[in-house]
mmCIF file with all atom_site columns, C-alpha atoms in Angstrom:
data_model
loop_
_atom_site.group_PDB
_atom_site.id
_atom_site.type_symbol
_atom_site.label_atom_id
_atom_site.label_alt_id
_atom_site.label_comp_id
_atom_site.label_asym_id
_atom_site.label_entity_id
_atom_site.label_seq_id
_atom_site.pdbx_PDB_ins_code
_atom_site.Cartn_x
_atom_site.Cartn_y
_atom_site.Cartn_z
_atom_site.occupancy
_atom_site.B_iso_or_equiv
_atom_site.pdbx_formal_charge
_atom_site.auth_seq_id
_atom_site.auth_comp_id
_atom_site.auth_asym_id
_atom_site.auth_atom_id
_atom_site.pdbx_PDB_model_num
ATOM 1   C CA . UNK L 1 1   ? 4.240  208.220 17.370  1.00 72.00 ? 1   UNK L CA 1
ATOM 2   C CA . UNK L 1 2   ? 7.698  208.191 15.781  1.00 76.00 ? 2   UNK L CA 1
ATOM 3   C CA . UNK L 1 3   ? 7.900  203.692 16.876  1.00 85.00 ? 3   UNK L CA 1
ATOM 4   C CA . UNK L 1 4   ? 4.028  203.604 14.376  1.00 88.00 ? 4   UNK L CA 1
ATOM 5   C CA . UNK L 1 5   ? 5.758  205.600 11.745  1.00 86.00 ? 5   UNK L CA 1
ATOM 6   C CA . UNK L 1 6   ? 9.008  203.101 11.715  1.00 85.00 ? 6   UNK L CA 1
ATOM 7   C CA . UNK L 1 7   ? 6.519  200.003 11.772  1.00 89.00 ? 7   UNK L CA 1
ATOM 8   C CA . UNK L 1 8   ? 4.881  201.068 8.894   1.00 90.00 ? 8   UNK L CA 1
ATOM 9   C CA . UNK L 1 9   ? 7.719  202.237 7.260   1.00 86.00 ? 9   UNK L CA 1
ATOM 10  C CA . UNK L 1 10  ? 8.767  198.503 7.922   1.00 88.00 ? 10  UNK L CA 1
ATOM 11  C CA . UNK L 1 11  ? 5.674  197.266 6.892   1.00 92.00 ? 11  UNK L CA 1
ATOM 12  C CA . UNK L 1 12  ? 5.264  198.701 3.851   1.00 92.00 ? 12  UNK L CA 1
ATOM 13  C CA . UNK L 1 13  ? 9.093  198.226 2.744   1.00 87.00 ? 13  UNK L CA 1
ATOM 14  C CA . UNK L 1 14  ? 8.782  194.796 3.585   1.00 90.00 ? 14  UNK L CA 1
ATOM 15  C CA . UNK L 1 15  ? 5.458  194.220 1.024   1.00 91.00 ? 15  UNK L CA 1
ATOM 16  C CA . UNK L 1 16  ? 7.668  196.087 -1.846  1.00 89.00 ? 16  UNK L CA 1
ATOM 17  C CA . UNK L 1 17  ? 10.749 193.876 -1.431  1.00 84.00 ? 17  UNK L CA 1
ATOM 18  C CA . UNK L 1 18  ? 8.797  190.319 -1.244  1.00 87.00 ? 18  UNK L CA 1
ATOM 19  C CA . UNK L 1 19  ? 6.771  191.517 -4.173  1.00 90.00 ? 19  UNK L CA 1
ATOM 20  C CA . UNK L 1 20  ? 10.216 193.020 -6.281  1.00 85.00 ? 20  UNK L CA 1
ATOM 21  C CA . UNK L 1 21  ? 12.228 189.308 -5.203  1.00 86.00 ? 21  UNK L CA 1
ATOM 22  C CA . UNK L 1 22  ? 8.977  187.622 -6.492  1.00 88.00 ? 22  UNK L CA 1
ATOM 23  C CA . UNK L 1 23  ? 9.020  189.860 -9.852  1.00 88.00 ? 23  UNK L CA 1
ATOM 24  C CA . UNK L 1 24  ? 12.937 189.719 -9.826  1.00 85.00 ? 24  UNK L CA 1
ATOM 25  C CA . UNK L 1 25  ? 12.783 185.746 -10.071 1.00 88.00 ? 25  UNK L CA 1
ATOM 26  C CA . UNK L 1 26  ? 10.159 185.829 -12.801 1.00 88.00 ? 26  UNK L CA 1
ATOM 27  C CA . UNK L 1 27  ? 11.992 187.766 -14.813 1.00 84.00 ? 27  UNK L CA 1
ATOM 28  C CA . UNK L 1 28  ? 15.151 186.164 -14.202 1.00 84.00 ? 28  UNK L CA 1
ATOM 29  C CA . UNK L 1 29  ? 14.044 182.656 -15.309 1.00 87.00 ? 29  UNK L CA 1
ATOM 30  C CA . UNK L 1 30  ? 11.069 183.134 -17.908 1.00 86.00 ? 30  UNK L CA 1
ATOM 31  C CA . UNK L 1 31  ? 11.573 182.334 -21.853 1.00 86.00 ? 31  UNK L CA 1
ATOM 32  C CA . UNK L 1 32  ? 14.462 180.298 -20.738 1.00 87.00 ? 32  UNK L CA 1
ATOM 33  C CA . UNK L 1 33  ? 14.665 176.723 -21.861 1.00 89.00 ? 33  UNK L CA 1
ATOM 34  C CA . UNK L 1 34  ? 13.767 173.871 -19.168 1.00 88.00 ? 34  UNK L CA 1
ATOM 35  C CA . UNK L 1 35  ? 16.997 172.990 -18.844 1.00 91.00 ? 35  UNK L CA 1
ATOM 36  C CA . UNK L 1 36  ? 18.318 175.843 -17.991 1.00 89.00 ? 36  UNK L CA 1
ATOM 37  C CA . UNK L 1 37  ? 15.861 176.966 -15.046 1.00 89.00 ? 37  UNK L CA 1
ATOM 38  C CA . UNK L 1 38  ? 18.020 175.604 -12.365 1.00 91.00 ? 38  UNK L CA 1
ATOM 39  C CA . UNK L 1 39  ? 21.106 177.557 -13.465 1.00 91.00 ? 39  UNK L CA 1
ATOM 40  C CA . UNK L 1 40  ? 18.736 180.825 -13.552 1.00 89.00 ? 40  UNK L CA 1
ATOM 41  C CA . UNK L 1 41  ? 17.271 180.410 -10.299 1.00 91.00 ? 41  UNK L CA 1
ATOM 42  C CA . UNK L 1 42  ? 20.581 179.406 -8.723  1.00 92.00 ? 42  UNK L CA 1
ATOM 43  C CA . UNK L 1 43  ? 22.874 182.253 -9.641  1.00 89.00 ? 43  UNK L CA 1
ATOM 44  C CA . UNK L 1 44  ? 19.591 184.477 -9.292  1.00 89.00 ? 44  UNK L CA 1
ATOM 45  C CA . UNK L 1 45  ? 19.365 183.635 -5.278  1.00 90.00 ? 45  UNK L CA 1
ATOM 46  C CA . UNK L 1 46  ? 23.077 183.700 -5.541  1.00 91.00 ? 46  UNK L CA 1
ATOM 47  C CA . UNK L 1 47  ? 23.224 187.546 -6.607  1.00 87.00 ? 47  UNK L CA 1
ATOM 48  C CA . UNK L 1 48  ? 20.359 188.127 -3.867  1.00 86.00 ? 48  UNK L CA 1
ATOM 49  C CA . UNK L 1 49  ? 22.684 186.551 -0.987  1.00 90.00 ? 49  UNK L CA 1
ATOM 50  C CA . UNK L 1 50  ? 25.321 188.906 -1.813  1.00 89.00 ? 50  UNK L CA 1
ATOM 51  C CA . UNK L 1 51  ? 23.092 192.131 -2.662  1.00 85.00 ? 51  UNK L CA 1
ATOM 52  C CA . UNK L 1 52  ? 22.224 191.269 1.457   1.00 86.00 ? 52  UNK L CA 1
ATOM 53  C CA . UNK L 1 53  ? 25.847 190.464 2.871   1.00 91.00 ? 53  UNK L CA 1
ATOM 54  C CA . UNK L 1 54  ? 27.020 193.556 0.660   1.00 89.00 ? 54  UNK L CA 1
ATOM 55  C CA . UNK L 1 55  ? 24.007 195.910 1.751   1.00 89.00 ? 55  UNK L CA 1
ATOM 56  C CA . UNK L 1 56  ? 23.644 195.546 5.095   1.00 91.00 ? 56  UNK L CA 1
ATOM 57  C CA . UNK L 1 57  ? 26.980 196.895 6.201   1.00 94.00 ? 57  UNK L CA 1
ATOM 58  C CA . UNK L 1 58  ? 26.552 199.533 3.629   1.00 93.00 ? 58  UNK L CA 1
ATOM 59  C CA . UNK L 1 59  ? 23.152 200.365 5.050   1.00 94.00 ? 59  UNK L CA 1
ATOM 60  C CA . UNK L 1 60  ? 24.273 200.200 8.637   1.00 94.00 ? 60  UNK L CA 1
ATOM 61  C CA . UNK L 1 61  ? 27.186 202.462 8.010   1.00 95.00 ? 61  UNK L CA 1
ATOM 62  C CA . UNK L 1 62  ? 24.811 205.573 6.484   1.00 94.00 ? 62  UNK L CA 1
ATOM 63  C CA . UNK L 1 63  ? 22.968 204.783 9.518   1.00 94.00 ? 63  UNK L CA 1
ATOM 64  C CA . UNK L 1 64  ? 25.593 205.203 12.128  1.00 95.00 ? 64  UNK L CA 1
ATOM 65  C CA . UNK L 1 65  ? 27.445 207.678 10.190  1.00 95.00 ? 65  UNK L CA 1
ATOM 66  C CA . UNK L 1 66  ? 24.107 210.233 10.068  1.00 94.00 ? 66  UNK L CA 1
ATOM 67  C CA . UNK L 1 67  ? 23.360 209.150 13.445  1.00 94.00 ? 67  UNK L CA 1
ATOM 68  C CA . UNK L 1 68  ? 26.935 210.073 15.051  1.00 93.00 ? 68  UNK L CA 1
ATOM 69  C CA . UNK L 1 69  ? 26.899 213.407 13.255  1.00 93.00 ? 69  UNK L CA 1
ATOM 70  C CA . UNK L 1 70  ? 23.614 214.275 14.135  1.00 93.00 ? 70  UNK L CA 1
ATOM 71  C CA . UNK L 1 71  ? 23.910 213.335 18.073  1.00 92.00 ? 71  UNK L CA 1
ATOM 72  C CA . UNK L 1 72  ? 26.527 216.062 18.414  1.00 88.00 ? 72  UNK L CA 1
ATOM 73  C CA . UNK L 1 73  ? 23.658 219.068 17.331  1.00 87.00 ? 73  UNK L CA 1
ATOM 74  C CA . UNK L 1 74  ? 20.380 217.770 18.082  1.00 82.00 ? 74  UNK L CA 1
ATOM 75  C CA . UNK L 1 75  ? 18.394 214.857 20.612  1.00 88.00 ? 75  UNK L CA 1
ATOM 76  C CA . UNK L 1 76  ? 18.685 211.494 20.686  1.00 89.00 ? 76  UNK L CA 1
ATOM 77  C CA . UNK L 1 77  ? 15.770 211.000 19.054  1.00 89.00 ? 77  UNK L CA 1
ATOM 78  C CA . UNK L 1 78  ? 16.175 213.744 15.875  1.00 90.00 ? 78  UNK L CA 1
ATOM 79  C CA . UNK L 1 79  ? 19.316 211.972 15.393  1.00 92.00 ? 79  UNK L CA 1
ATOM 80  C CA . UNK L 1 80  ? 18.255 208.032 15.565  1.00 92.00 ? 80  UNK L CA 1
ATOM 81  C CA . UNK L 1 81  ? 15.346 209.147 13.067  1.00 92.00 ? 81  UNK L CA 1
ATOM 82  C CA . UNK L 1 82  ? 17.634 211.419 10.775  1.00 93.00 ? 82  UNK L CA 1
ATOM 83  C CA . UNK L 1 83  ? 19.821 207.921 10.772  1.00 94.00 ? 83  UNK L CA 1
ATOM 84  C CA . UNK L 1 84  ? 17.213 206.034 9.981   1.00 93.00 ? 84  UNK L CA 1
ATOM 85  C CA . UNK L 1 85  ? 16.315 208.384 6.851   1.00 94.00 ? 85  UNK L CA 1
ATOM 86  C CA . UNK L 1 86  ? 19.828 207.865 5.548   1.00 95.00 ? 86  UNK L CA 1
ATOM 87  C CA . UNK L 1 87  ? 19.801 204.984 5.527   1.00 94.00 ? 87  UNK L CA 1
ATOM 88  C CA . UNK L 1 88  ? 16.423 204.852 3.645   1.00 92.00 ? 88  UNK L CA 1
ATOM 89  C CA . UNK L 1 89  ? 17.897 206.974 1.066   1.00 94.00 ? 89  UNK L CA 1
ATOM 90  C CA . UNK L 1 90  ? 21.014 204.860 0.881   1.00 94.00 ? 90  UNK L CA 1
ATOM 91  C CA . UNK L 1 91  ? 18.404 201.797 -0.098  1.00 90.00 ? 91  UNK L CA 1
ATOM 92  C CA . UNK L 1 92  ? 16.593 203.507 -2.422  1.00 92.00 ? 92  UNK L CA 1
ATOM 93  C CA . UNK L 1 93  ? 19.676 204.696 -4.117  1.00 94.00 ? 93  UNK L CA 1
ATOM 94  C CA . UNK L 1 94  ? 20.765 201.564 -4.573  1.00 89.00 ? 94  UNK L CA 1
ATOM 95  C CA . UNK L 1 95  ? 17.305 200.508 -5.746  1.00 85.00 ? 95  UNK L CA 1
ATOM 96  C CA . UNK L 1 96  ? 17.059 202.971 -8.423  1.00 93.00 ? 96  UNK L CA 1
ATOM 97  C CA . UNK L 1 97  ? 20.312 202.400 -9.549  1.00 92.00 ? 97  UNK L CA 1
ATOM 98  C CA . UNK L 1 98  ? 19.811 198.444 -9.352  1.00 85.00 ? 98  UNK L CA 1
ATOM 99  C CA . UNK L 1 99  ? 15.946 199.083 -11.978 1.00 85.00 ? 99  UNK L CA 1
ATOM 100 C CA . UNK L 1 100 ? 18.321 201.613 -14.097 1.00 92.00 ? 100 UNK L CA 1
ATOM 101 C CA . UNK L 1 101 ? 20.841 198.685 -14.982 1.00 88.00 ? 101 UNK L CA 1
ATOM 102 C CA . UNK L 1 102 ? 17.796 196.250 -15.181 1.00 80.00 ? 102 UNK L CA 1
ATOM 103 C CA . UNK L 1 103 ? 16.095 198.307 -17.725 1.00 85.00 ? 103 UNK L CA 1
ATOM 104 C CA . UNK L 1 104 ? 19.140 198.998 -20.091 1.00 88.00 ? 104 UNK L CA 1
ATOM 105 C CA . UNK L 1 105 ? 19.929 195.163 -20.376 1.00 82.00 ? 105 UNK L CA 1
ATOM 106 C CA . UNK L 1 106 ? 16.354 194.520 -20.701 1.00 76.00 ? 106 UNK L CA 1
ATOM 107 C CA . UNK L 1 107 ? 15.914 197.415 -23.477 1.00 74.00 ? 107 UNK L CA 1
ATOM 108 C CA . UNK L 1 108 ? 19.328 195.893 -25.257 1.00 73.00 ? 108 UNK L CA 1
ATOM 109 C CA . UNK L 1 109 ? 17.951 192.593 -25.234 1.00 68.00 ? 109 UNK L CA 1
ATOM 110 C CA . UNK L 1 110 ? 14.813 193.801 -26.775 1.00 67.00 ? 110 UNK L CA 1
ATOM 111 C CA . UNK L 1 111 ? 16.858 195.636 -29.332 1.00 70.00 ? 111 UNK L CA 1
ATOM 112 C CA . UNK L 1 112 ? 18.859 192.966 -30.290 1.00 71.00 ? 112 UNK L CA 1
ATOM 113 C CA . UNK L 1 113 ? 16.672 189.843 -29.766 1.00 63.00 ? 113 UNK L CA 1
ATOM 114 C CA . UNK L 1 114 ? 19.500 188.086 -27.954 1.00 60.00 ? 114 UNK L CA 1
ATOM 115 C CA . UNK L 1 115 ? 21.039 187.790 -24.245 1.00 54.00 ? 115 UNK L CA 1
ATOM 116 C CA . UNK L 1 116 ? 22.118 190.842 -22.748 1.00 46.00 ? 116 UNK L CA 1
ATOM 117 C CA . UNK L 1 117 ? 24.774 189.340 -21.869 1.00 48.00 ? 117 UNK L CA 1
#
């Protein structure tokens, strides 16, 4: 039971980050003149890559950290899972945090009718 639960876990984060890189570009590159589309899209996959090298180890370390501290009270299992959870929450965290900062330059743009930036 607990492997289904991870595979859809892993399904359905999967759908919501292809769908959020897919909305992510958009947004990244629309109103912006033709000339300018390469530069968008470029430094846009360029933030991506380094969201992923940054994340991963991040990720990995809530994992292993939860996991260690939970192995010493509780089974294997409990602990692999409560790992797992962690590390879940560490994602969304930095999701949240990632739409928070999205939506203030977006709302400041609107404001001001001009780059965020």
């Amino acid at each position: 039971m607990g492997a289904v639960l991870v595979f859809v876990g892993l399904a359905v984060g999967f759908f919501v980050h292809a769908y959020a890189i897919v909305a992510y570009m958009v947004s990244a590159t629309s109103g912006l003149p033709d000339e300018e589309q390469g530069l968008a899209t470029g430094l846009t996959t360029m933030s991506m890559q380094i969201a992923i090298t940054l994340g991963i180890p991040v990720i990995s370390a809530a994992i292993s950290a939860r996991t260690a501290a939970l192995e010493k009270t509780g089974s294997e299992t409990d602990a692999v899972l409560g790992g797992v959870r962690a590390g879940v929450l560490v994602d969304a965290l930095f999701l949240l945090a990632a739409a928070a900062i999205v939506w203030l330059f977006l709302a400041r743009k609107a404001r001001t009718g001009k780059g965020a930036l």
